[in-house]
Structure formats: C-alpha cells, structure tokens
Coordinates of N, CA, C and O in Angstrom, one line a residue:
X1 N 98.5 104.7 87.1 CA 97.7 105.9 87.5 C 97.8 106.0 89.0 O 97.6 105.0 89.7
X2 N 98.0 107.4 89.5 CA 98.4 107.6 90.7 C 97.4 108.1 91.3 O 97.1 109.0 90.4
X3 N 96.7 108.2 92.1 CA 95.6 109.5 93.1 C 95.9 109.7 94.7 O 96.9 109.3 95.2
X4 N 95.4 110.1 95.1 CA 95.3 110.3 96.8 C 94.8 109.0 97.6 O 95.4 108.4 98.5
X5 N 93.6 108.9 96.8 CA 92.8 107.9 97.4 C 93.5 106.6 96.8 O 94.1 105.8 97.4
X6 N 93.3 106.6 95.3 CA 93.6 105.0 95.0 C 94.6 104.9 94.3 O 94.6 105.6 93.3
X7 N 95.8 104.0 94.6 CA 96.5 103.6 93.3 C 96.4 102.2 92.4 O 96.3 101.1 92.7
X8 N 96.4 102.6 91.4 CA 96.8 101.3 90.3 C 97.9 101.3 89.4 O 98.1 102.0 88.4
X9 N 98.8 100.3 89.8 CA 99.9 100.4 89.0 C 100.1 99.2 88.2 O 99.7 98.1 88.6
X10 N 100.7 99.2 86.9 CA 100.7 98.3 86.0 C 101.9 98.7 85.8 O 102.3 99.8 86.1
X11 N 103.3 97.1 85.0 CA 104.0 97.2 84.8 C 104.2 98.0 83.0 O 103.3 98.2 82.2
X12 N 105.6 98.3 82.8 CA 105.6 99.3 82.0 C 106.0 98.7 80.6 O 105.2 98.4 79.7
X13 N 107.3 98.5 80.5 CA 108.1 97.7 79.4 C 107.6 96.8 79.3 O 107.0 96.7 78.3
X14 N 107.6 95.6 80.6 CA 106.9 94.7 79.6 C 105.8 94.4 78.9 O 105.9 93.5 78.0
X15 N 104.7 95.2 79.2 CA 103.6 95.1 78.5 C 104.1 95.4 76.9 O 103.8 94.7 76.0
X16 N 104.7 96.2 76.8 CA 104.9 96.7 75.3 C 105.6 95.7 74.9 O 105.4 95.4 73.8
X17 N 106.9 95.0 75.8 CA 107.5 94.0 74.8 C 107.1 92.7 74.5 O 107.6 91.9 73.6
X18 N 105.6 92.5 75.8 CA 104.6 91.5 75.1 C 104.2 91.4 74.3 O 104.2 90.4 73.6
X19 N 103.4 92.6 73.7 CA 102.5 92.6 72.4 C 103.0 93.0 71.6 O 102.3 93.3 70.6
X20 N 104.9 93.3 71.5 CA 105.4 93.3 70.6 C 105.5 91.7 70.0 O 105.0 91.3 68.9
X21 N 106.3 91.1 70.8 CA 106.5 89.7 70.9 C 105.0 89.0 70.2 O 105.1 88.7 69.0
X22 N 103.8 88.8 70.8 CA 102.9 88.9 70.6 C 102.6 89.0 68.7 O 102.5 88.0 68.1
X23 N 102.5 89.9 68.3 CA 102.4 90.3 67.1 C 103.2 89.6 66.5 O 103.0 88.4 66.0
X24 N 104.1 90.1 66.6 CA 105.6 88.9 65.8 C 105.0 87.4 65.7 O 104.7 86.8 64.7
X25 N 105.0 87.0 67.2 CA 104.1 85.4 67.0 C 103.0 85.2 65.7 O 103.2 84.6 64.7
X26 N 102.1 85.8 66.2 CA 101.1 85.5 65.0 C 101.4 86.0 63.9 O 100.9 85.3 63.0
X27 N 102.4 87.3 63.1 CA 102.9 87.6 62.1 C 103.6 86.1 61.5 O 103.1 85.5 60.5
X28 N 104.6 85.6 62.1 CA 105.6 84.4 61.7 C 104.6 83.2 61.7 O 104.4 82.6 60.6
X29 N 104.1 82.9 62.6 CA 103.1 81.8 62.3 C 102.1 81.7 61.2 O 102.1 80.6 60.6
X30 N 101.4 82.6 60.9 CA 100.5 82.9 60.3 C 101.5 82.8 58.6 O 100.9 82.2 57.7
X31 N 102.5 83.2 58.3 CA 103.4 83.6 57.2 C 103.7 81.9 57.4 O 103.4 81.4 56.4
X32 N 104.2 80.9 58.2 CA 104.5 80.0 57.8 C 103.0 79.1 58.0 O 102.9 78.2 57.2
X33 N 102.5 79.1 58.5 CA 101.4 78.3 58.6 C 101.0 78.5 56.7 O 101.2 77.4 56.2
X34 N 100.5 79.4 55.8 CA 100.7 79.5 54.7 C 101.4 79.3 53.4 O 101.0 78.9 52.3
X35 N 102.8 79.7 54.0 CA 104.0 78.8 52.9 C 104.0 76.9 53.2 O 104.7 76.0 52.7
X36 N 102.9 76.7 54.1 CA 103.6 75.2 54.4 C 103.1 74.4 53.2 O 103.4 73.2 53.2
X37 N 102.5 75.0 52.4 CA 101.7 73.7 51.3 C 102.3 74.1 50.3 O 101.7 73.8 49.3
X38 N 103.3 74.8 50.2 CA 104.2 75.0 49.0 C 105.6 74.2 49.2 O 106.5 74.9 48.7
X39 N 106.1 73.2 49.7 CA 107.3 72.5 50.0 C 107.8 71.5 49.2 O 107.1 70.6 48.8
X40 N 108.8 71.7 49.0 CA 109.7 70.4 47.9 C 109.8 69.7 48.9 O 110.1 68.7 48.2
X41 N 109.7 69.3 49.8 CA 110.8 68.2 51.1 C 109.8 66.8 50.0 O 110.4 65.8 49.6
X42 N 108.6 67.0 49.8 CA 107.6 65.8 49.2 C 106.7 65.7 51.0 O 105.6 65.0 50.8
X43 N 106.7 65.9 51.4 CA 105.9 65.7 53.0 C 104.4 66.9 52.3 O 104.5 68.1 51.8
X44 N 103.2 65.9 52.6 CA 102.1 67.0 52.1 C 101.5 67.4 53.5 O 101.1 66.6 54.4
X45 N 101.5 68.7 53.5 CA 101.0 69.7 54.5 C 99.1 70.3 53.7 O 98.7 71.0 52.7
X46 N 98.4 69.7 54.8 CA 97.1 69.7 54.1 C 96.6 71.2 54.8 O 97.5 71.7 55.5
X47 N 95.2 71.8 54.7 CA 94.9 73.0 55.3 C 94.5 72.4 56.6 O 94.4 73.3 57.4
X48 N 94.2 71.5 57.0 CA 94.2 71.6 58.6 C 95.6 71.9 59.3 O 95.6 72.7 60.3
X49 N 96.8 71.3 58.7 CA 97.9 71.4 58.9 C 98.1 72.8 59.0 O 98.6 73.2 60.1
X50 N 97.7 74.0 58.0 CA 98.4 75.0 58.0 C 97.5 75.9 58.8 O 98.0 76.9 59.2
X51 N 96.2 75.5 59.1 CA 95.1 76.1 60.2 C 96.1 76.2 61.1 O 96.7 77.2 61.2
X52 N 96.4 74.6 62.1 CA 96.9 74.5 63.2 C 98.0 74.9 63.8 O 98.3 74.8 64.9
X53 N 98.8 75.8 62.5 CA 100.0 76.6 62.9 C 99.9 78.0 62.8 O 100.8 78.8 62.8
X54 N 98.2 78.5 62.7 CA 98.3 79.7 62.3 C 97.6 79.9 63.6 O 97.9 80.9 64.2
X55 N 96.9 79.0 64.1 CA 96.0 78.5 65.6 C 97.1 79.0 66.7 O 97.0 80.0 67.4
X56 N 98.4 78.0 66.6 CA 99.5 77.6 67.2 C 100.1 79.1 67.4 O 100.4 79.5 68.5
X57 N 100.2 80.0 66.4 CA 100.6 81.2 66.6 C 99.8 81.9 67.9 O 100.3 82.2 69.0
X58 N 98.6 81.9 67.3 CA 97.4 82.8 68.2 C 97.5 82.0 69.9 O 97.4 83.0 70.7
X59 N 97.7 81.2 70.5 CA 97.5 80.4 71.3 C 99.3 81.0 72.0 O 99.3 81.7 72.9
X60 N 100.1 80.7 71.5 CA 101.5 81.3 71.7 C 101.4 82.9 72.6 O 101.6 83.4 73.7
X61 N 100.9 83.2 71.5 CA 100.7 85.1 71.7 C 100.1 84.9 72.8 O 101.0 84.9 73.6
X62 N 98.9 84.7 73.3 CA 98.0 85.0 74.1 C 98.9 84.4 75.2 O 98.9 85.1 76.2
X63 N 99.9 83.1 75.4 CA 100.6 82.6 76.7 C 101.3 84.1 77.1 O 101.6 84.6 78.2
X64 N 101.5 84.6 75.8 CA 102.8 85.8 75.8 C 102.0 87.1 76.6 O 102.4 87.6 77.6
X65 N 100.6 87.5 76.0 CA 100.4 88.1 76.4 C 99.8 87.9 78.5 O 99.7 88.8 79.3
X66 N 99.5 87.1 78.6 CA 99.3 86.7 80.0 C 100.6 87.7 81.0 O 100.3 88.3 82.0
X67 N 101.7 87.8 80.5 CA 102.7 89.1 81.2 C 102.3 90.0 81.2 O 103.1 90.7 81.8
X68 N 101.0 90.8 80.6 CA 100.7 92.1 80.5 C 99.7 92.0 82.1 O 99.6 92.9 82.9
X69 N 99.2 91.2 82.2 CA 98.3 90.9 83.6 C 98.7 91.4 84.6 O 98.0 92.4 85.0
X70 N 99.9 91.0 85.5 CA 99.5 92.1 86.8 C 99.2 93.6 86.4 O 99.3 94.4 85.4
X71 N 98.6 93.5 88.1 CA 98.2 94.7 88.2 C 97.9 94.8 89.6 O 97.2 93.8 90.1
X72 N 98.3 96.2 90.8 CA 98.1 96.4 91.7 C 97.0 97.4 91.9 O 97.1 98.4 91.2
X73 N 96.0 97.5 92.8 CA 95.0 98.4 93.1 C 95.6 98.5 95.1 O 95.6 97.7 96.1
X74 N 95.9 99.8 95.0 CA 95.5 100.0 96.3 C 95.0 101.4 97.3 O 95.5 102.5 97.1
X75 N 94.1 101.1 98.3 CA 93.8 102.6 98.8 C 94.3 102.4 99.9 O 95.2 101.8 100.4
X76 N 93.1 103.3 100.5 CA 93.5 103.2 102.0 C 93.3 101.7 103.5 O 93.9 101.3 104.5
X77 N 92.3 101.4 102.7 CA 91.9 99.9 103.2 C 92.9 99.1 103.1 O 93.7 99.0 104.0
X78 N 93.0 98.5 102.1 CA 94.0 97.5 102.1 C 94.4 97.3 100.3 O 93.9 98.1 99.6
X79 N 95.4 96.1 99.6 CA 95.8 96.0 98.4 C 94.7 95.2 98.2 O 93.9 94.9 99.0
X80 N 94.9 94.8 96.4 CA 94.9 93.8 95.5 C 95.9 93.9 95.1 O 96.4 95.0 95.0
X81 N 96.6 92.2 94.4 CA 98.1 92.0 93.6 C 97.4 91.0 93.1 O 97.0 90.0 93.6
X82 N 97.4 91.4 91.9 CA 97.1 90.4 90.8 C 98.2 90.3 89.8 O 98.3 91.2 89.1
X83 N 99.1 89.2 89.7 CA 100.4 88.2 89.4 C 99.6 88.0 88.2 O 98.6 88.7 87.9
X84 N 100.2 86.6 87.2 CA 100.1 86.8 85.8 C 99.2 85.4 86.1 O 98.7 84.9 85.0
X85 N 98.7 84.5 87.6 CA 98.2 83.8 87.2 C 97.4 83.6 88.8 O 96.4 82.8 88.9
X86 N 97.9 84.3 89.8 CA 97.1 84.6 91.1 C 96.8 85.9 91.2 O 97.3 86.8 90.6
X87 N 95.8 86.1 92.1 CA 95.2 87.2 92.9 C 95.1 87.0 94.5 O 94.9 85.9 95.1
X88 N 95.2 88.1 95.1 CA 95.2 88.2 96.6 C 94.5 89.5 97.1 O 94.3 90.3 96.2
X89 N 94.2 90.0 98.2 CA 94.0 90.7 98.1 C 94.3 91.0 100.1 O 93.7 90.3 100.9
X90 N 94.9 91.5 100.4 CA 95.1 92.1 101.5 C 94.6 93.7 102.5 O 94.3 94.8 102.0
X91 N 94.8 93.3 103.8 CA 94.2 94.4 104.4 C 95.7 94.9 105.4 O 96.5 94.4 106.2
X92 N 95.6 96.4 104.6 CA 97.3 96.9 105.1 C 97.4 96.3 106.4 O 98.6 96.0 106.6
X93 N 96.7 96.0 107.4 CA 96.8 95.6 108.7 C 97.8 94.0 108.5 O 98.9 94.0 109.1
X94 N 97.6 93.3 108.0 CA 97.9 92.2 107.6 C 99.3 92.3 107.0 O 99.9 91.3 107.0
X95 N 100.0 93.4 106.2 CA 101.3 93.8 105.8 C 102.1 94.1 106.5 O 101.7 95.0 107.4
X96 N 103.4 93.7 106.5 CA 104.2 94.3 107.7 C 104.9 95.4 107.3 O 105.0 96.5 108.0
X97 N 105.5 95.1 105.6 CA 106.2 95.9 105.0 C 106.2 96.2 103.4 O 105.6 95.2 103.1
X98 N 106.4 96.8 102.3 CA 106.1 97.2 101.3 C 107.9 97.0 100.8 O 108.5 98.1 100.9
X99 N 108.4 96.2 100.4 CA 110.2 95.8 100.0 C 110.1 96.1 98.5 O 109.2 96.4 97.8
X100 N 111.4 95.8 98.2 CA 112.3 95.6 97.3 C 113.9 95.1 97.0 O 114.9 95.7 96.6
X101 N 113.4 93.6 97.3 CA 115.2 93.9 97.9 C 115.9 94.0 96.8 O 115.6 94.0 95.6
X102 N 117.2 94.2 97.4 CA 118.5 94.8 96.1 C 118.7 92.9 95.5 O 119.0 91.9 96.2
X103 N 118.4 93.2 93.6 CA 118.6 92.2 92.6 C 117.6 91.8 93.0 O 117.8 90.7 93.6
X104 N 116.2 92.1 93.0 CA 115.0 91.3 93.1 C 114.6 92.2 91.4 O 115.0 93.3 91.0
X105 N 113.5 91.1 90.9 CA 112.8 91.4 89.8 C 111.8 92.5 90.0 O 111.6 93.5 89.2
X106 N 111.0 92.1 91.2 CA 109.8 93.2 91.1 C 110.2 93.2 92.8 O 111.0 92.6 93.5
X107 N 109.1 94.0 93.1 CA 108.4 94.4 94.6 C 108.1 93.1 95.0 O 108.2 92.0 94.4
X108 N 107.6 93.5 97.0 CA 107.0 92.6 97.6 C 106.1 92.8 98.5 O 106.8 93.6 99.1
X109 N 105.2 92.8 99.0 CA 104.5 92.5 100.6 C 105.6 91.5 101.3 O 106.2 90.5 101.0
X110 N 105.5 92.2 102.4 CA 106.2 91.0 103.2 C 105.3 91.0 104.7 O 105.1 91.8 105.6
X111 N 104.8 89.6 104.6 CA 103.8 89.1 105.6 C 104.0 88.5 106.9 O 105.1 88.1 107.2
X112 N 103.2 88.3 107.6 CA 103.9 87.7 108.9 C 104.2 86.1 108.8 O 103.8 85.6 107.8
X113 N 104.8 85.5 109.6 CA 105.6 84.4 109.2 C 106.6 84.2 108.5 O 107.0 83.0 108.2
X114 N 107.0 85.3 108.1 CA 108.4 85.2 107.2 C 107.5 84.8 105.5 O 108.3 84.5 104.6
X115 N 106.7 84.9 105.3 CA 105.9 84.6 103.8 C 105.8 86.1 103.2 O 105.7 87.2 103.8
X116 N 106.0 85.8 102.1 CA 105.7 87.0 101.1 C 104.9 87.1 100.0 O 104.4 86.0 99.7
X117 N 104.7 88.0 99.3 CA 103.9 87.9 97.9 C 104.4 88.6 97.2 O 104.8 89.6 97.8
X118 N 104.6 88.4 95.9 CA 105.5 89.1 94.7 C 104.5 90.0 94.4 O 103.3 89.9 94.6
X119 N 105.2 91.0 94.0 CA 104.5 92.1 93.2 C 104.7 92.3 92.1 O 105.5 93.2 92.0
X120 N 104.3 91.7 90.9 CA 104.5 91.8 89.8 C 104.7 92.8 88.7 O 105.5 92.7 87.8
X121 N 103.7 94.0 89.1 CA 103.2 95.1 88.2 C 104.1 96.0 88.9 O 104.0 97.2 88.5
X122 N 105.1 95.8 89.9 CA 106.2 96.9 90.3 C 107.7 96.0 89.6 O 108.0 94.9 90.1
X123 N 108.4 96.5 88.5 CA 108.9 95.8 88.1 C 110.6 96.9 88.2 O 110.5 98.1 88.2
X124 N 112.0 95.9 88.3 CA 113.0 96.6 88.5 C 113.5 97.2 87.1 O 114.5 97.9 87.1
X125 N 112.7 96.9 86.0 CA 113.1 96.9 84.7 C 112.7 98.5 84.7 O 113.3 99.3 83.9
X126 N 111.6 98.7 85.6 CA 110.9 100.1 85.2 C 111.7 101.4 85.7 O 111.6 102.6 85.5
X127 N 112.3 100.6 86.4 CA 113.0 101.9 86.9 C 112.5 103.0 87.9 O 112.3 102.6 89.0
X128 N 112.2 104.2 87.8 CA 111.8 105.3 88.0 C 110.6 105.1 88.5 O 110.4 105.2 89.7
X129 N 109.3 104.7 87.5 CA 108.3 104.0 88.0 C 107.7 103.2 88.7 O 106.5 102.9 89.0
X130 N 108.9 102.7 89.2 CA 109.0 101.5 89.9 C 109.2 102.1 91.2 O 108.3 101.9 92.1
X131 N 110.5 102.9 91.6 CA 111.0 103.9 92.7 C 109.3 104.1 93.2 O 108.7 103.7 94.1
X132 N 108.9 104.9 92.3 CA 107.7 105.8 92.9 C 106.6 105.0 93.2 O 105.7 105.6 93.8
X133 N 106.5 104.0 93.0 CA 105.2 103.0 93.0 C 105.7 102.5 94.4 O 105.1 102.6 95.4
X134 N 106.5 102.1 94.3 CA 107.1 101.4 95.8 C 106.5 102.9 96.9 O 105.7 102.9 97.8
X135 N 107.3 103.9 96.6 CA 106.9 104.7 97.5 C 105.4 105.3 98.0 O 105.0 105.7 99.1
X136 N 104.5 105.0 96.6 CA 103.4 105.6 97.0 C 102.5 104.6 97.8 O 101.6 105.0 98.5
X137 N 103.0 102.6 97.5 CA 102.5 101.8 98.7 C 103.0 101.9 99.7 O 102.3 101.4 100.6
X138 N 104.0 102.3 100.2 CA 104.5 102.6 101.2 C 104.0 103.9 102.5 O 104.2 103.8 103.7
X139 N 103.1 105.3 101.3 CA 102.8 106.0 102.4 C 101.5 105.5 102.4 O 100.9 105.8 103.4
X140 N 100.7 104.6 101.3 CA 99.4 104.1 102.2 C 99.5 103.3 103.1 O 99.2 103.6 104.2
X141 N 100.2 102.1 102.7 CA 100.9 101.5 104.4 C 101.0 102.4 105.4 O 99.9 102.7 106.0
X142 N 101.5 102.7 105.6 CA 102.2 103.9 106.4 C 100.9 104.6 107.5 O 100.7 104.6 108.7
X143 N 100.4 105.1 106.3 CA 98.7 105.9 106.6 C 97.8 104.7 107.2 O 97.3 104.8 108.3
X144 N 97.7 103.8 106.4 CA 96.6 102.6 107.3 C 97.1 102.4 108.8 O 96.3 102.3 109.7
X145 N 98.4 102.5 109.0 CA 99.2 101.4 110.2 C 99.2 102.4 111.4 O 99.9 102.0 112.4
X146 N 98.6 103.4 111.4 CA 98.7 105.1 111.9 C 97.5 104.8 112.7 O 96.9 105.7 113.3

C-alpha cells in the first residue's frame, strides 16, 4: 500500500508461495502422520508417533511461513525494515542511498561505512512492484535529505 505520507510495502509472490507451500506441509504431514499405523514393514507406529508428525507438519509450515514477514513502513521521518528475523529502524538522515544492485535478490539501504541492510519486502521476483517501491523510497529519501 502506497500513500503520500506513508509507505508500506510487503513482498508479493512469495507470500503466496509460502502459504501455498505451507498448506501442502500440513496437508502431507497430516495424511501421513495418519496412514502411519497402518504399515506392513512390522515397525509399530503408536498415536504419539502419528501426533508428532502431524505436530512436525504444523511446526514446518510456520518455519515456511516466517517468509511472509518482511515488511517495510516508511514516511517522511525515517524507515522500518522488518527481515524474516530482524528489525531496524532508521532515520532517512542516517541513509545514504535506497539500491538495487543488478542480480541482487531484494533492495537495500546503504549506510555509512560501507554497511548495508537488506530489504526484504522489495523483492526482484516482484518485478514491477518492486521498480515502483524502490522508487517511491527513493523520493521519500530524497524529500527527507532536502
């Protein structure tokens, strides 16, 4: 979602091919966690056994779903970049530049010292979305550094 004042951008595909993936996990788990006490091999699969693989599913998904996580907020002040397992939060003053370099996965801040931070939720997969997200941190940058 785009506005004047604030942006928040979230990645696109992959969220959907998480909780596709996702689903599938606990679909397959859940279907074998079930068939397991029906087996010729002679090996006895008790119901804690077939709990812990239906558990094993749900626990899977949820690692899966942790990709749906970033997410960028930014206005005129400064960002948040929330990654799939950090947060930061910056004051455009503190950004030098708003990148992308060519064959990178997602966006970046790029900070003083030669350090950077990924931007997760701007992703190269998105394409189009991605173009314009880059651009719209770019004229708030732009506008703060004015």
């Amino acid at each position: 979602m785009m506005t004047a004042e604030r942006i928040v951008l979230r990645p696109k595909k992959i969220r959907r091919v998480a909780w596709a993936c996702a689903v599938g996990l606990i679909a397959v788990f859940t279907v074998v966690g079930l068939l397991l006490g029906n087996t010729p091999t002679g090996v006895i699969f008790r119901t804690s056994d077939q709990i812990a693989m239906i558990v094993l599913g749900f626990l899977l998904a949820g690692g899966v779903l942790l990709l749906t996580r970033p997410r960028v907020t930014a206005d005129a002040t400064g960002i948040d970049v929330r990654n799939v397992v950090t947060s930061h939060h910056f004051d455009w003053n503190d950004v030098l530049s708003v990148s992308f370099p060519d064959g990178a996965a997602w966006a970046r801040l790029e900070l003083p010292e030669d350090e950077y931070i990924s931007v997760m939720a701007v992703q190269a997969v998105d394409r189009e979305y991605a173009v314009s997200s880059v651009r719209a941190l770019r004229e708030l940058h732009k506008a703060a550094r004015i």
